[in-house]
Amino acid sequence: MKDSSKISRRQVLTVAAGAAGTVAGVTAMVGASTPAQAAKASQKAVKYQDTPKGEQRCDNCAQFEPPSSCKTVDGTVSPEGWCMVYAKKPE
């Protein structure tokens, strides 16, 4: 039996590989004289959606930055949204 709320190792590695590729591309474009900012994954890469997945939602995720940002996902995110890098805030 597989718990669908868990993130598979393959999904994590896919996101990490995409982020690593993005960082390499940004570094090459910016050049060595300018420090590169940490790259964020695209919403598509992490399967972002504007609706929660059960009780998992952006506003109770450790990565969420109010009012509508995320430490790991690029672009505007809804507090009621969800993506596969969801990590519940420690209580």
CSV table of N, CA, C and O in Angstrom, one decimal:
chain,number,residue,atom,x,y,z
A,1,MET,N,0.8,-1.2,0.0
A,1,MET,CA,0.0,0.0,0.0
A,1,MET,C,0.9,1.2,0.0
A,1,MET,O,1.8,1.3,0.8
A,2,LYS,N,0.6,2.2,-0.9
A,2,LYS,CA,1.4,3.4,-1.0
A,2,LYS,C,0.6,4.6,-0.5
A,2,LYS,O,-0.5,4.8,-0.9
A,3,ASP,N,1.2,5.4,0.3
A,3,ASP,CA,0.6,6.6,0.8
A,3,ASP,C,0.8,7.7,-0.2
A,3,ASP,O,1.9,8.1,-0.4
A,4,SER,N,-0.3,8.2,-0.8
A,4,SER,CA,-0.1,9.2,-1.9
A,4,SER,C,0.3,10.6,-1.4
A,4,SER,O,0.6,11.4,-2.2
A,5,SER,N,0.2,10.8,-0.1
A,5,SER,CA,0.6,12.1,0.4
A,5,SER,C,2.1,12.2,0.6
A,5,SER,O,2.6,13.3,0.9
A,6,LYS,N,2.8,11.2,0.4
A,6,LYS,CA,4.3,11.2,0.6
A,6,LYS,C,4.9,11.6,-0.8
A,6,LYS,O,4.4,11.3,-1.8
A,7,ILE,N,6.1,12.2,-0.7
A,7,ILE,CA,6.8,12.5,-1.9
A,7,ILE,C,7.8,11.4,-2.2
A,7,ILE,O,8.5,11.0,-1.3
A,8,SER,N,7.8,10.9,-3.4
A,8,SER,CA,8.7,9.8,-3.8
A,8,SER,C,10.1,10.4,-3.9
A,8,SER,O,10.4,11.5,-4.2
A,9,ARG,N,11.1,9.5,-3.7
A,9,ARG,CA,12.5,9.8,-3.9
A,9,ARG,C,12.7,10.3,-5.3
A,9,ARG,O,13.5,11.3,-5.6
A,10,ARG,N,12.1,9.7,-6.3
A,10,ARG,CA,12.2,10.1,-7.7
A,10,ARG,C,11.8,11.6,-7.9
A,10,ARG,O,12.4,12.3,-8.6
A,11,GLN,N,10.6,11.9,-7.3
A,11,GLN,CA,10.1,13.3,-7.4
A,11,GLN,C,11.1,14.3,-6.8
A,11,GLN,O,11.4,15.3,-7.4
A,12,VAL,N,11.7,14.0,-5.6
A,12,VAL,CA,12.6,14.9,-5.0
A,12,VAL,C,13.9,15.0,-5.9
A,12,VAL,O,14.4,16.1,-6.1
A,13,LEU,N,14.4,13.9,-6.4
A,13,LEU,CA,15.6,14.0,-7.2
A,13,LEU,C,15.3,14.7,-8.5
A,13,LEU,O,16.2,15.5,-9.0
A,14,THR,N,14.1,14.6,-9.1
A,14,THR,CA,13.7,15.3,-10.3
A,14,THR,C,13.8,16.8,-10.1
A,14,THR,O,14.3,17.6,-10.8
A,15,VAL,N,13.1,17.3,-8.9
A,15,VAL,CA,13.1,18.7,-8.6
A,15,VAL,C,14.5,19.2,-8.3
A,15,VAL,O,14.9,20.3,-8.8
A,16,ALA,N,15.3,18.4,-7.6
A,16,ALA,CA,16.7,18.8,-7.3
A,16,ALA,C,17.5,18.9,-8.6
A,16,ALA,O,18.3,19.9,-8.7
A,17,ALA,N,17.4,18.0,-9.5
A,17,ALA,CA,18.1,18.1,-10.7
A,17,ALA,C,17.7,19.3,-11.6
A,17,ALA,O,18.5,20.0,-12.1
A,18,GLY,N,16.4,19.6,-11.6
A,18,GLY,CA,15.9,20.8,-12.3
A,18,GLY,C,16.5,22.1,-11.7
A,18,GLY,O,16.9,23.0,-12.4
A,19,ALA,N,16.5,22.1,-10.3
A,19,ALA,CA,17.0,23.3,-9.6
A,19,ALA,C,18.5,23.4,-9.9
A,19,ALA,O,19.0,24.5,-10.1
A,20,ALA,N,19.2,22.3,-9.9
A,20,ALA,CA,20.7,22.4,-10.1
A,20,ALA,C,20.9,22.9,-11.5
A,20,ALA,O,21.9,23.7,-11.7
A,21,GLY,N,20.2,22.4,-12.5
A,21,GLY,CA,20.3,22.9,-13.9
A,21,GLY,C,20.0,24.4,-14.0
A,21,GLY,O,20.7,25.1,-14.7
A,22,THR,N,19.0,24.8,-13.3
A,22,THR,CA,18.6,26.2,-13.3
A,22,THR,C,19.7,27.1,-12.7
A,22,THR,O,20.1,28.1,-13.2
A,23,VAL,N,20.3,26.6,-11.5
A,23,VAL,CA,21.4,27.4,-10.9
A,23,VAL,C,22.6,27.5,-11.8
A,23,VAL,O,23.2,28.6,-12.0
A,24,ALA,N,22.9,26.4,-12.5
A,24,ALA,CA,24.0,26.4,-13.5
A,24,ALA,C,23.8,27.4,-14.6
A,24,ALA,O,24.7,28.2,-15.0
A,25,GLY,N,22.6,27.4,-15.1
A,25,GLY,CA,22.2,28.3,-16.2
A,25,GLY,C,22.3,29.8,-15.7
A,25,GLY,O,22.8,30.7,-16.4
A,26,VAL,N,21.7,30.1,-14.5
A,26,VAL,CA,21.7,31.4,-14.0
A,26,VAL,C,23.2,31.9,-13.8
A,26,VAL,O,23.5,33.0,-14.1
A,27,THR,N,24.0,31.0,-13.2
A,27,THR,CA,25.4,31.4,-12.9
A,27,THR,C,26.1,31.7,-14.2
A,27,THR,O,26.9,32.7,-14.3
A,28,ALA,N,25.9,30.9,-15.3
A,28,ALA,CA,26.5,31.2,-16.6
A,28,ALA,C,26.0,32.5,-17.1
A,28,ALA,O,26.8,33.3,-17.7
A,29,MET,N,24.8,32.8,-17.0
A,29,MET,CA,24.2,34.1,-17.6
A,29,MET,C,24.7,35.3,-16.8
A,29,MET,O,25.0,36.3,-17.4
A,30,VAL,N,24.7,35.2,-15.5
A,30,VAL,CA,25.1,36.3,-14.6
A,30,VAL,C,26.6,36.6,-14.7
A,30,VAL,O,27.0,37.8,-14.7
A,31,GLY,N,27.4,35.6,-14.7
A,31,GLY,CA,28.8,35.8,-14.7
A,31,GLY,C,29.4,35.6,-13.3
A,31,GLY,O,28.7,35.7,-12.3
A,32,ALA,N,30.7,35.5,-13.3
A,32,ALA,CA,31.4,35.2,-12.0
A,32,ALA,C,31.5,36.4,-11.1
A,32,ALA,O,31.7,36.3,-9.9
A,33,SER,N,31.4,37.6,-11.7
A,33,SER,CA,31.6,38.8,-10.8
A,33,SER,C,30.3,39.2,-10.0
A,33,SER,O,30.4,39.9,-9.1
A,34,THR,N,29.2,38.6,-10.4
A,34,THR,CA,27.9,38.9,-9.6
A,34,THR,C,27.5,37.7,-8.9
A,34,THR,O,27.4,36.6,-9.5
A,35,PRO,N,27.3,37.7,-7.6
A,35,PRO,CA,26.8,36.5,-6.8
A,35,PRO,C,25.4,36.1,-7.3
A,35,PRO,O,24.5,36.9,-7.4
A,36,ALA,N,25.3,34.8,-7.6
A,36,ALA,CA,24.0,34.3,-8.0
A,36,ALA,C,23.1,34.1,-6.8
A,36,ALA,O,23.5,33.7,-5.8
A,37,GLN,N,21.8,34.4,-7.0
A,37,GLN,CA,20.8,34.2,-6.0
A,37,GLN,C,20.4,32.7,-6.1
A,37,GLN,O,20.5,32.1,-7.1
A,38,ALA,N,19.8,32.2,-5.0
A,38,ALA,CA,19.4,30.8,-5.0
A,38,ALA,C,18.2,30.7,-6.0
A,38,ALA,O,17.3,31.5,-6.0
A,39,ALA,N,18.3,29.7,-6.8
A,39,ALA,CA,17.2,29.5,-7.8
A,39,ALA,C,16.0,28.8,-7.2
A,39,ALA,O,16.2,28.0,-6.3
A,40,LYS,N,14.9,29.1,-7.6
A,40,LYS,CA,13.6,28.5,-7.2
A,40,LYS,C,13.1,27.6,-8.3
A,40,LYS,O,13.3,27.8,-9.5
A,41,ALA,N,12.4,26.5,-7.9
A,41,ALA,CA,11.8,25.6,-8.9
A,41,ALA,C,10.6,26.3,-9.5
A,41,ALA,O,9.9,27.0,-8.8
A,42,SER,N,10.3,25.9,-10.7
A,42,SER,CA,9.1,26.5,-11.4
A,42,SER,C,7.9,25.8,-10.8
A,42,SER,O,7.9,24.7,-10.2
A,43,GLN,N,6.7,26.5,-10.9
A,43,GLN,CA,5.5,25.9,-10.4
A,43,GLN,C,5.1,24.6,-11.1
A,43,GLN,O,4.7,23.7,-10.5
A,44,LYS,N,5.4,24.6,-12.4
A,44,LYS,CA,5.1,23.4,-13.1
A,44,LYS,C,6.0,22.2,-12.7
A,44,LYS,O,5.5,21.1,-12.5
A,45,ALA,N,7.2,22.4,-12.4
A,45,ALA,CA,8.2,21.4,-11.9
A,45,ALA,C,7.7,20.7,-10.6
A,45,ALA,O,7.9,19.5,-10.4
A,46,VAL,N,7.1,21.5,-9.7
A,46,VAL,CA,6.7,21.0,-8.4
A,46,VAL,C,5.2,20.7,-8.4
A,46,VAL,O,4.6,20.4,-7.3
A,47,LYS,N,4.5,20.8,-9.6
A,47,LYS,CA,3.1,20.4,-9.7
A,47,LYS,C,2.3,21.3,-8.8
A,47,LYS,O,1.3,20.9,-8.1
A,48,TYR,N,2.6,22.6,-8.7
A,48,TYR,CA,1.8,23.6,-7.9
A,48,TYR,C,0.4,23.7,-8.4
A,48,TYR,O,0.1,23.6,-9.6
A,49,GLN,N,-0.5,23.8,-7.4
A,49,GLN,CA,-1.9,24.0,-7.7
A,49,GLN,C,-2.5,25.0,-6.7
A,49,GLN,O,-2.0,25.1,-5.6
A,50,ASP,N,-3.5,25.8,-7.1
A,50,ASP,CA,-4.1,26.8,-6.3
A,50,ASP,C,-5.0,26.3,-5.2
A,50,ASP,O,-5.5,27.1,-4.4
A,51,THR,N,-5.2,25.0,-5.1
A,51,THR,CA,-6.1,24.4,-4.1
A,51,THR,C,-5.3,23.5,-3.2
A,51,THR,O,-4.3,22.9,-3.6
A,52,PRO,N,-5.8,23.3,-2.0
A,52,PRO,CA,-5.0,22.4,-1.0
A,52,PRO,C,-5.2,21.0,-1.4
A,52,PRO,O,-6.0,20.6,-2.2
A,53,LYS,N,-4.3,20.2,-0.8
A,53,LYS,CA,-4.4,18.7,-1.0
A,53,LYS,C,-4.7,18.2,0.4
A,53,LYS,O,-3.8,18.0,1.2
A,54,GLY,N,-6.0,18.0,0.7
A,54,GLY,CA,-6.4,17.6,2.0
A,54,GLY,C,-6.1,18.8,3.0
A,54,GLY,O,-6.4,19.9,2.7
A,55,GLU,N,-5.4,18.5,4.1
A,55,GLU,CA,-5.0,19.5,5.0
A,55,GLU,C,-3.6,20.1,4.7
A,55,GLU,O,-3.2,21.0,5.4
A,56,GLN,N,-3.0,19.7,3.6
A,56,GLN,CA,-1.7,20.2,3.2
A,56,GLN,C,-2.0,21.5,2.3
A,56,GLN,O,-2.7,21.4,1.3
A,57,ARG,N,-1.5,22.6,2.8
A,57,ARG,CA,-1.7,23.8,2.1
A,57,ARG,C,-0.5,24.8,2.4
A,57,ARG,O,0.2,24.6,3.4
A,58,CYS,N,-0.3,25.7,1.5
A,58,CYS,CA,0.9,26.5,1.6
A,58,CYS,C,1.0,27.3,2.9
A,58,CYS,O,2.1,27.4,3.4
A,59,ASP,N,-0.1,27.8,3.4
A,59,ASP,CA,0.0,28.6,4.6
A,59,ASP,C,0.4,27.8,5.9
A,59,ASP,O,0.7,28.3,6.9
A,60,ASN,N,0.4,26.4,5.8
A,60,ASN,CA,0.9,25.6,6.9
A,60,ASN,C,2.2,24.8,6.5
A,60,ASN,O,2.5,23.8,7.1
A,61,CYS,N,2.8,25.3,5.5
A,61,CYS,CA,4.1,24.7,5.0
A,61,CYS,C,5.3,25.5,5.5
A,61,CYS,O,5.2,26.8,5.6
A,62,ALA,N,6.3,24.8,5.9
A,62,ALA,CA,7.6,25.5,6.4
A,62,ALA,C,8.2,26.4,5.3
A,62,ALA,O,9.0,27.3,5.6
A,63,GLN,N,7.9,26.2,4.0
A,63,GLN,CA,8.6,26.9,2.9
A,63,GLN,C,7.8,28.2,2.6
A,63,GLN,O,8.3,29.1,1.9
A,64,PHE,N,6.6,28.4,3.1
A,64,PHE,CA,5.7,29.5,2.7
A,64,PHE,C,6.2,30.8,3.4
A,64,PHE,O,6.6,30.8,4.5
A,65,GLU,N,6.2,31.9,2.6
A,65,GLU,CA,6.6,33.2,3.1
A,65,GLU,C,5.4,34.1,2.8
A,65,GLU,O,5.1,34.5,1.6
A,66,PRO,N,4.6,34.5,3.9
A,66,PRO,CA,3.4,35.3,3.7
A,66,PRO,C,3.8,36.7,3.0
A,66,PRO,O,4.9,37.1,3.2
A,67,PRO,N,3.0,37.3,2.2
A,67,PRO,CA,1.6,36.9,2.0
A,67,PRO,C,1.4,35.9,0.9
A,67,PRO,O,0.4,35.2,0.8
A,68,SER,N,2.4,35.8,-0.1
A,68,SER,CA,2.1,35.0,-1.3
A,68,SER,C,3.4,34.5,-2.0
A,68,SER,O,3.5,34.6,-3.2
A,69,SER,N,4.4,34.1,-1.2
A,69,SER,CA,5.7,33.7,-1.7
A,69,SER,C,6.1,32.4,-1.1
A,69,SER,O,5.6,31.9,-0.1
A,70,CYS,N,7.1,31.8,-1.7
A,70,CYS,CA,7.7,30.5,-1.2
A,70,CYS,C,9.2,30.5,-1.3
A,70,CYS,O,9.7,31.1,-2.2
A,71,LYS,N,9.9,29.9,-0.4
A,71,LYS,CA,11.3,29.8,-0.4
A,71,LYS,C,11.8,29.0,-1.5
A,71,LYS,O,13.0,29.1,-2.0
A,72,THR,N,11.0,28.0,-2.0
A,72,THR,CA,11.5,27.0,-3.0
A,72,THR,C,10.8,27.1,-4.3
A,72,THR,O,11.3,26.5,-5.3
A,73,VAL,N,9.6,27.7,-4.4
A,73,VAL,CA,8.9,27.8,-5.6
A,73,VAL,C,8.8,29.2,-6.2
A,73,VAL,O,8.5,30.1,-5.5
A,74,ASP,N,9.0,29.3,-7.5
A,74,ASP,CA,9.1,30.6,-8.1
A,74,ASP,C,7.6,31.2,-8.3
A,74,ASP,O,6.7,30.4,-8.5
A,75,GLY,N,7.5,32.5,-8.3
A,75,GLY,CA,6.2,33.1,-8.6
A,75,GLY,C,5.3,33.3,-7.4
A,75,GLY,O,5.7,33.0,-6.3
A,76,THR,N,4.1,33.8,-7.6
A,76,THR,CA,3.2,34.0,-6.6
A,76,THR,C,2.5,32.7,-6.3
A,76,THR,O,2.0,32.0,-7.1
A,77,VAL,N,2.3,32.4,-5.0
A,77,VAL,CA,1.6,31.2,-4.5
A,77,VAL,C,0.5,31.6,-3.6
A,77,VAL,O,0.6,32.6,-2.9
A,78,SER,N,-0.6,30.9,-3.7
A,78,SER,CA,-1.8,31.1,-2.9
A,78,SER,C,-1.6,30.5,-1.5
A,78,SER,O,-1.1,29.3,-1.4
A,79,PRO,N,-2.0,31.1,-0.4
A,79,PRO,CA,-1.9,30.5,0.9
A,79,PRO,C,-2.7,29.2,0.9
A,79,PRO,O,-2.4,28.3,1.7
A,80,GLU,N,-3.7,29.0,0.1
A,80,GLU,CA,-4.5,27.8,0.0
A,80,GLU,C,-4.0,26.8,-1.0
A,80,GLU,O,-4.6,25.8,-1.3
A,81,GLY,N,-2.8,27.1,-1.6
A,81,GLY,CA,-2.3,26.2,-2.7
A,81,GLY,C,-1.5,25.0,-2.1
A,81,GLY,O,-1.5,24.8,-0.9
A,82,TRP,N,-1.0,24.3,-3.0
A,82,TRP,CA,-0.2,23.1,-2.6
A,82,TRP,C,0.8,22.7,-3.7
A,82,TRP,O,0.5,23.0,-4.9
A,83,CYS,N,1.9,22.1,-3.4
A,83,CYS,CA,2.8,21.5,-4.3
A,83,CYS,C,3.5,20.4,-3.7
A,83,CYS,O,3.4,20.1,-2.5
A,84,MET,N,4.3,19.6,-4.5
A,84,MET,CA,4.9,18.4,-4.0
A,84,MET,C,6.1,18.6,-3.1
A,84,MET,O,6.6,17.7,-2.5
A,85,VAL,N,6.6,19.8,-2.9
A,85,VAL,CA,7.6,20.1,-1.9
A,85,VAL,C,7.1,20.5,-0.5
A,85,VAL,O,7.8,21.0,0.3
A,86,TYR,N,5.8,20.3,-0.4
A,86,TYR,CA,5.1,20.7,0.9
A,86,TYR,C,5.8,20.0,2.1
A,86,TYR,O,6.2,18.8,2.0
A,87,ALA,N,6.1,20.8,3.1
A,87,ALA,CA,6.7,20.3,4.3
A,87,ALA,C,6.0,21.0,5.5
A,87,ALA,O,6.1,22.2,5.7
A,88,LYS,N,5.2,20.2,6.3
A,88,LYS,CA,4.4,20.8,7.4
A,88,LYS,C,5.3,21.6,8.3
A,88,LYS,O,6.4,21.1,8.7
A,89,LYS,N,4.8,22.7,8.8
A,89,LYS,CA,5.6,23.6,9.7
A,89,LYS,C,5.7,22.8,11.0
A,89,LYS,O,4.7,22.1,11.5
A,90,PRO,N,6.8,22.9,11.7
A,90,PRO,CA,6.9,22.2,13.0
A,90,PRO,C,6.1,22.9,14.0
A,90,PRO,O,5.9,24.2,14.0
A,91,GLU,N,5.5,22.2,14.9
A,91,GLU,CA,4.6,22.8,15.9
A,91,GLU,C,5.2,23.2,17.1
A,91,GLU,O,6.3,23.1,17.5
